[in-house]
Structures are given as structure tokens and as C-alpha cells.
XYZ file of C-alpha atoms in Angstrom:
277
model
C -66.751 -104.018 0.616
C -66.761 -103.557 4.449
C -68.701 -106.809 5.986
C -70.651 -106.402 8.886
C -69.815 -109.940 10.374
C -72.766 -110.726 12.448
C -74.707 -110.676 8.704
C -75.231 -113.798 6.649
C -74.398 -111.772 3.466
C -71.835 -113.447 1.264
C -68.375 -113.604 2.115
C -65.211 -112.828 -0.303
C -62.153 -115.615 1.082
C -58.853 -114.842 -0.296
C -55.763 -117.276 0.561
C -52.708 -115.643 0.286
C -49.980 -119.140 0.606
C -51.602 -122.553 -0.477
C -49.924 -124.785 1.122
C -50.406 -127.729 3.306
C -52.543 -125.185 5.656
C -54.514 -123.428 2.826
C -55.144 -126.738 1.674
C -56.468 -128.312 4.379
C -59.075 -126.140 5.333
C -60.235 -125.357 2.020
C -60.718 -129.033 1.852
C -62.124 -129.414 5.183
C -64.662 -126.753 4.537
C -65.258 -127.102 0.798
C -64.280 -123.583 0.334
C -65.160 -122.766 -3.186
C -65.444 -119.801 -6.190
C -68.637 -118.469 -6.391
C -70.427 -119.631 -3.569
C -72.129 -117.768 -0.939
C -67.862 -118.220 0.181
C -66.476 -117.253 -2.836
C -62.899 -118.514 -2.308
C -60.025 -117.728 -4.434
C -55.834 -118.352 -3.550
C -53.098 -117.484 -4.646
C -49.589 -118.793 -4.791
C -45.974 -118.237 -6.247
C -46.081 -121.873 -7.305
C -47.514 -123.062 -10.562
C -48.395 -126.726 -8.664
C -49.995 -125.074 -5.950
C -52.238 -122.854 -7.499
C -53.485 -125.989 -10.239
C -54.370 -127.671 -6.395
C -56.415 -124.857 -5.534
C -58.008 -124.620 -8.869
C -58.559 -128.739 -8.530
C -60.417 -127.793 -5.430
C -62.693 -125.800 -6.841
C -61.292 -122.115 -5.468
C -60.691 -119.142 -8.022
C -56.928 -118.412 -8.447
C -54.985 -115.198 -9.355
C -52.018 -113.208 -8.878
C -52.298 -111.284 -5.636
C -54.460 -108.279 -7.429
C -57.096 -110.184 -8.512
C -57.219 -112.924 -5.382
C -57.396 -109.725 -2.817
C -59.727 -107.244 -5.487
C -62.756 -107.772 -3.549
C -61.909 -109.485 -0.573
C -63.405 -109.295 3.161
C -61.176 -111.549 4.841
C -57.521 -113.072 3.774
C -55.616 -115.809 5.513
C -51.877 -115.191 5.033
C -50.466 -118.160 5.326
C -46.915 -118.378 3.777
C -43.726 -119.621 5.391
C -42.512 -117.330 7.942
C -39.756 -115.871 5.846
C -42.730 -114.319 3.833
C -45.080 -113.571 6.028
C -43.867 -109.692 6.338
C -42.762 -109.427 2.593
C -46.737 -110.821 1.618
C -48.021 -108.049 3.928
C -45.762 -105.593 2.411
C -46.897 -106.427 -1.224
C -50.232 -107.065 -0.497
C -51.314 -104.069 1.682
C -52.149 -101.438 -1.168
C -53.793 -104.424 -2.996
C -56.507 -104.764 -0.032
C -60.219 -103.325 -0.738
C -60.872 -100.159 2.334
C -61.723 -102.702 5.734
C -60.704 -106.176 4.495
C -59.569 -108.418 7.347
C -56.328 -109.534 7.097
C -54.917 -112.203 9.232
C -51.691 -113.343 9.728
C -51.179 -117.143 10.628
C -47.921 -117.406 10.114
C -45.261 -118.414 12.852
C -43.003 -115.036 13.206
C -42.230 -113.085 16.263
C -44.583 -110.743 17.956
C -42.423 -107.589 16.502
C -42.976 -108.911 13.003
C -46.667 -109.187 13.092
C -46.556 -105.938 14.484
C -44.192 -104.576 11.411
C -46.904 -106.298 8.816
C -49.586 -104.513 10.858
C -48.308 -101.475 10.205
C -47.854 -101.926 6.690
C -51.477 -103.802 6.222
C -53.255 -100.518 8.394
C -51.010 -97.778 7.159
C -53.281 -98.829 3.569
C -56.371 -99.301 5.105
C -56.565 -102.809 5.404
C -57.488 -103.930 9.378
C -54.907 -106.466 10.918
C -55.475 -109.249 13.026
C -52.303 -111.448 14.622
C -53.484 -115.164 14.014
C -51.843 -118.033 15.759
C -52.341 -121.319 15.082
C -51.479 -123.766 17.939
C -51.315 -127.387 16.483
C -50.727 -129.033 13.305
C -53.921 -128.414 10.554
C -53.882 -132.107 10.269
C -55.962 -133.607 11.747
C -57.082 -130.971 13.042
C -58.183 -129.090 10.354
C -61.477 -126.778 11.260
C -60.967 -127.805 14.616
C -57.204 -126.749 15.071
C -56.918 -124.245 17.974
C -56.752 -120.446 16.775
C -55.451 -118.023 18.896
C -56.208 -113.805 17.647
C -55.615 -110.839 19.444
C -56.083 -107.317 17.416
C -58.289 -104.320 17.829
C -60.750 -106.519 15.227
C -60.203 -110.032 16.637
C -63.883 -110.137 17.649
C -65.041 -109.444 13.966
C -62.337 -111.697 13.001
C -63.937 -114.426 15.083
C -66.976 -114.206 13.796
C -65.361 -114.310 10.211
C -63.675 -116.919 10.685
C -66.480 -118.695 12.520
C -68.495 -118.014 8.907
C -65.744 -119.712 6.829
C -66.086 -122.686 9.401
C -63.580 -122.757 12.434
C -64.949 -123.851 15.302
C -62.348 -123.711 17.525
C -61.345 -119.819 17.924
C -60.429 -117.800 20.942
C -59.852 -114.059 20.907
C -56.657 -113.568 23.664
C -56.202 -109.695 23.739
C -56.515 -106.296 21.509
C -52.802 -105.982 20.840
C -50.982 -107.365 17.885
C -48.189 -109.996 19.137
C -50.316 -111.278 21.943
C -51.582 -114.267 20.159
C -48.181 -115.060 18.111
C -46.310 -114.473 21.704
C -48.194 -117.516 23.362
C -47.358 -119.216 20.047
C -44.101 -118.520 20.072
C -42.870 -118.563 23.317
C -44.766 -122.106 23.610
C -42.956 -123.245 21.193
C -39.685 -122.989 22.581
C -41.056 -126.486 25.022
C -42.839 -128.046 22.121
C -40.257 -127.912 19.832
C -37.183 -127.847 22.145
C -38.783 -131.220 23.468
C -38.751 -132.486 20.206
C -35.069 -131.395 19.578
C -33.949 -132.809 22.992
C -35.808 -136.086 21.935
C -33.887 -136.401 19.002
C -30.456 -135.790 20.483
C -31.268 -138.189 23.484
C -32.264 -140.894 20.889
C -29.108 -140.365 19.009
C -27.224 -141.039 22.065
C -28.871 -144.241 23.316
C -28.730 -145.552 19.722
C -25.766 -144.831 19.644
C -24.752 -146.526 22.934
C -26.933 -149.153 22.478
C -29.589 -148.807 25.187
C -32.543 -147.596 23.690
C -34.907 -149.392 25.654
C -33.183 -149.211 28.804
C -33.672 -145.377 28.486
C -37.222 -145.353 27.742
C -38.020 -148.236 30.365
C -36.285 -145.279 32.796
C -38.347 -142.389 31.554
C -41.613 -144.239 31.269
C -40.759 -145.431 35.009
C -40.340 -141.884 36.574
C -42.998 -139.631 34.268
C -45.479 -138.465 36.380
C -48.489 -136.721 34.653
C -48.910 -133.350 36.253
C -50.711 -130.125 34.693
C -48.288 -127.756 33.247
C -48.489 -125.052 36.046
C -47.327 -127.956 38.388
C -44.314 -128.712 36.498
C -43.411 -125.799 35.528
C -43.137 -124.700 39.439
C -41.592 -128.105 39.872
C -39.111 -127.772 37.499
C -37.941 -124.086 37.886
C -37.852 -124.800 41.744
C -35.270 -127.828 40.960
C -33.003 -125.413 38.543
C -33.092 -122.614 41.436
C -32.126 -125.510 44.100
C -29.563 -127.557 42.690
C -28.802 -125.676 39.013
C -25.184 -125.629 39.692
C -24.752 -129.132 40.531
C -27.102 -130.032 37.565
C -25.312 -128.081 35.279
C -21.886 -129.815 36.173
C -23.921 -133.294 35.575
C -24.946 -131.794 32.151
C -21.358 -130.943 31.250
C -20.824 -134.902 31.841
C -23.834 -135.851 29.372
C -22.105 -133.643 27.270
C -18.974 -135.471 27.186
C -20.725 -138.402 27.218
C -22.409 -137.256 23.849
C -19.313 -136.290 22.247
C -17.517 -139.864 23.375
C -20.529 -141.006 21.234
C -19.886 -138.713 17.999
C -22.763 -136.924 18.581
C -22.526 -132.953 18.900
C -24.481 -131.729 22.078
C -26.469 -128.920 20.937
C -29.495 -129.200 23.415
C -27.433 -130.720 26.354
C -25.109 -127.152 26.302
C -27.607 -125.234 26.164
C -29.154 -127.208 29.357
C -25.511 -126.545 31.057
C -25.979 -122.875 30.580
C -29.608 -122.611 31.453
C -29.000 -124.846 34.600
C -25.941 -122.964 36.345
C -27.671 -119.119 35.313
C -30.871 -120.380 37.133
C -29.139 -121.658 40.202
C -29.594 -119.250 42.863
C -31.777 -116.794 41.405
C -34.166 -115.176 43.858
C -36.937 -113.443 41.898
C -40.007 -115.849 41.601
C -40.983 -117.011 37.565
C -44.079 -119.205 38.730
């Protein structure tokens, strides 16, 4: 059926991906089968689906799950997320809501899109911006789609309360995921191969002493500017310094995967005139 979201009539949940996600909101909620929510999931693992079932949610192959739902959260790994839209999309009833949480690239939500609205299903690019635990109902969801509103208030029904709608085109929302992404995880990556070093070279705490000594807290748009302002000054002399860390990785046995990368991002933002902040 097609749900007029601003109603309190019942809602049909269908989870397409149980994992740690799926999980944790259906647990955080209470999600369950035959409740006003009527919840159901399904999986490609046997384990996963008994969970869901432990839980309390209906489970299925993807026919049955989908048959009469009004909103799915597709939450698979990203290698699946277009595949599950593929096989799913002549599956969905006429006007169910299907939104993509996965972490994929703007052009592949906009691939599944096509499949999901070429059957008549209505698409909805879903990013989730911080880990579901402990988060959980409270994580930080990001949609943009022609029917992010009614996706809001969908979602708002099945008990997120922290949702912002960021635009009407598909990618938007998975482009601030992504492209944030590249700091949050490259930090974490440069972390690691910083901490190999120093362990390595045995002065751990006389690096961390160093960084906790000259970390200043700013606001992102301040450091940013800071920071981009610094490459465009002095890149090519910082990028000669990072070919040095590099060697001094490598004297250590440790390959310098972030610390090249730095080199080459350093000396091609040296010099460069147009303004990115």
C-alpha cells in the first residue's frame, strides 16, 4: 500500500541486511512482527536471520520480507548495496520507500535509484554519519531524494530522532558521507601508521606528549582554511620533509602508505591559486 506518512496508520518495516545496523535499531526500538510496526528482515545468513527472529521481527526471503512493505532499510555491505536494489526492485509493492544506508559512492546510489524507480518503488539516498552504537536511534541520518521529506517522517514513525533531509537529489546525502570520510577515516589510517612508527622507534609517548602540546581545538571551517593555506604556502618544502618521514618509516620496516600520499598531496597544493575555503 502507498502510506500517507503524516497518518498514524500502521506501518509495514522491511530490513533488507541484518547486521550489526539492522540489529541495533530493531533492538533499540523494539521493532517487531505484527505490531502497529510490523517488522520483518531478511538476510543471506542462516545466523542472522535466527537473530532477527530472536528479536521478535518476521523473517523471509526477499519476496515475502518486501510483499507488503511501506518502507525498507537496505542495509548490506557496500559491495551489495546495488546488487540488493537490483534484485529487490520488482519485488517492491507500487510507492514503497526504499532507502539506501549503505556507504557507496554518490553514482551508485544513483545506479540503485534507477533500478528501485524504473519498478515503481520511490528511492531515497540514506547516509548514516556515525557508528549505530551507541548511537543507535539517535545516530545522525543524512537523506536527500525527491521523497526525503516523507522519508523523514517514516523514519521518524519507526523511531529516529535524529534525521535531517540535505537536498532532492540522490548522492547528496552519501556525497557528505563519503567525501567526509576521506578525514575520518584517513585520520584513522594516518594514526595507525604514525603509531607503528613511534612503536617502532620507541617513543610513543614522546610523540603524543608533542601532539597533545601543539593541538589547538578550532571548528572545522577554521582548520580547514588553516590547513589548506599552509599546503598552498609552504607545500613544496613540506612535501620534501614528508619524503624524509618517509624514509624514516621505511628505516623502521614500516611501508609509508599515508606519508606518500601526504608527499604528493603537499607538493600538487603548493602554489595553487584558485581558493578551496
Amino acid at each position: 500500500m502507498t502510506l500517507n506518512p503524516a497518518t498514524s496508520l500502521p506501518l509495514s518495516l522491511a530490513l533488507i541486511g541484518f547486521g550489526e545496523a539492522g540489529e541495533t535499531f530493531a533492538s533499540a526500538a523494539g521493532w517487531r512482527a505484527g505490531n502497529e510496526l510490523n517488522a520483518g528482515a531478511c538476510d543471506l545468513k542462516s545466523e542472522r536471520l535466527a537473530q532477527a527472529q530472536t528479536l521478535g521481527l518476521g523473517t523471509g526471503d526477499a519476496q515475502a520480507v518486501l510483499s507488503d512493505a511501506d518502507l525498507v532499510l537496505c542495509l548490506v555491505t557496500a559491495d551489495e548495496a546495488l546488487p540488493a536494489a537490483v534484485a529487490a526492485a520488482p519485488l517492491l509493492p507500487k510507492g514503497a520507500i526504499w532507502c539506501d544506508g549503505n556507504s557507496v559512492a554518490p553514482g551508485t546510489k544513483r545506479a540503485a535509484a534507477e533500478a528501485i524507480e524504473k519498478a515503481g518503488g520511490i528511492y531515497v539516498d540514506m547516509a548514516i554519519l556515525a557508528p549505530v552504537n551507541p548511537a543507535r536511534l539517535d545516530v545522525p541520518l543524512l537523506l536527500s531524494g525527491a521523497a526525503a521529506d516523507d522519508a523523514a517522517k517514516l523514519l521518524a514513525r519507526a523511531g529516529f530522532r535524529n534525521i535531517r533531509v540535505v537536498g532532492d537529489e540522490v548522492g547528496r546525502a552519501s556525497a557528505i558521507k563519503m567525501i567526509r570520510s576521506v578525514m575520518v577515516k584517513g585520520v584513522e589510517a594516518l594514526t595507525a601508521e604514525m603509531m607503528l612508527g613511534a612503536q617502532k622507534a620507541g617513543v610513543v609517548d614522546e610523540v603524543l606528549a608533542s601532539l597533545d602540546a601543539s593541538e589547538k581545538p578550532k571548528p572545522w571551517a577554521e582548520k580547514a582554511a588553516y590547513n589548506i593555506e599552509r599546503m598552498v604556502t609552504h607545500g613544496a618544502r613540506r612535501a620534501a620533509e614528508m619524503e624524509e618521514s618517509a624514509k624514516t618509516l621505511e628505516g623502521l620496516g614500516i611501508e609509508p602508505l599515508m606519508t606518500t600520499g601526504t608527499v604528493a598531496r603537499q607538493r600538487e597544493m603548493a602554489g595553487r591559486k584558485d581558493r578551496l575555503i
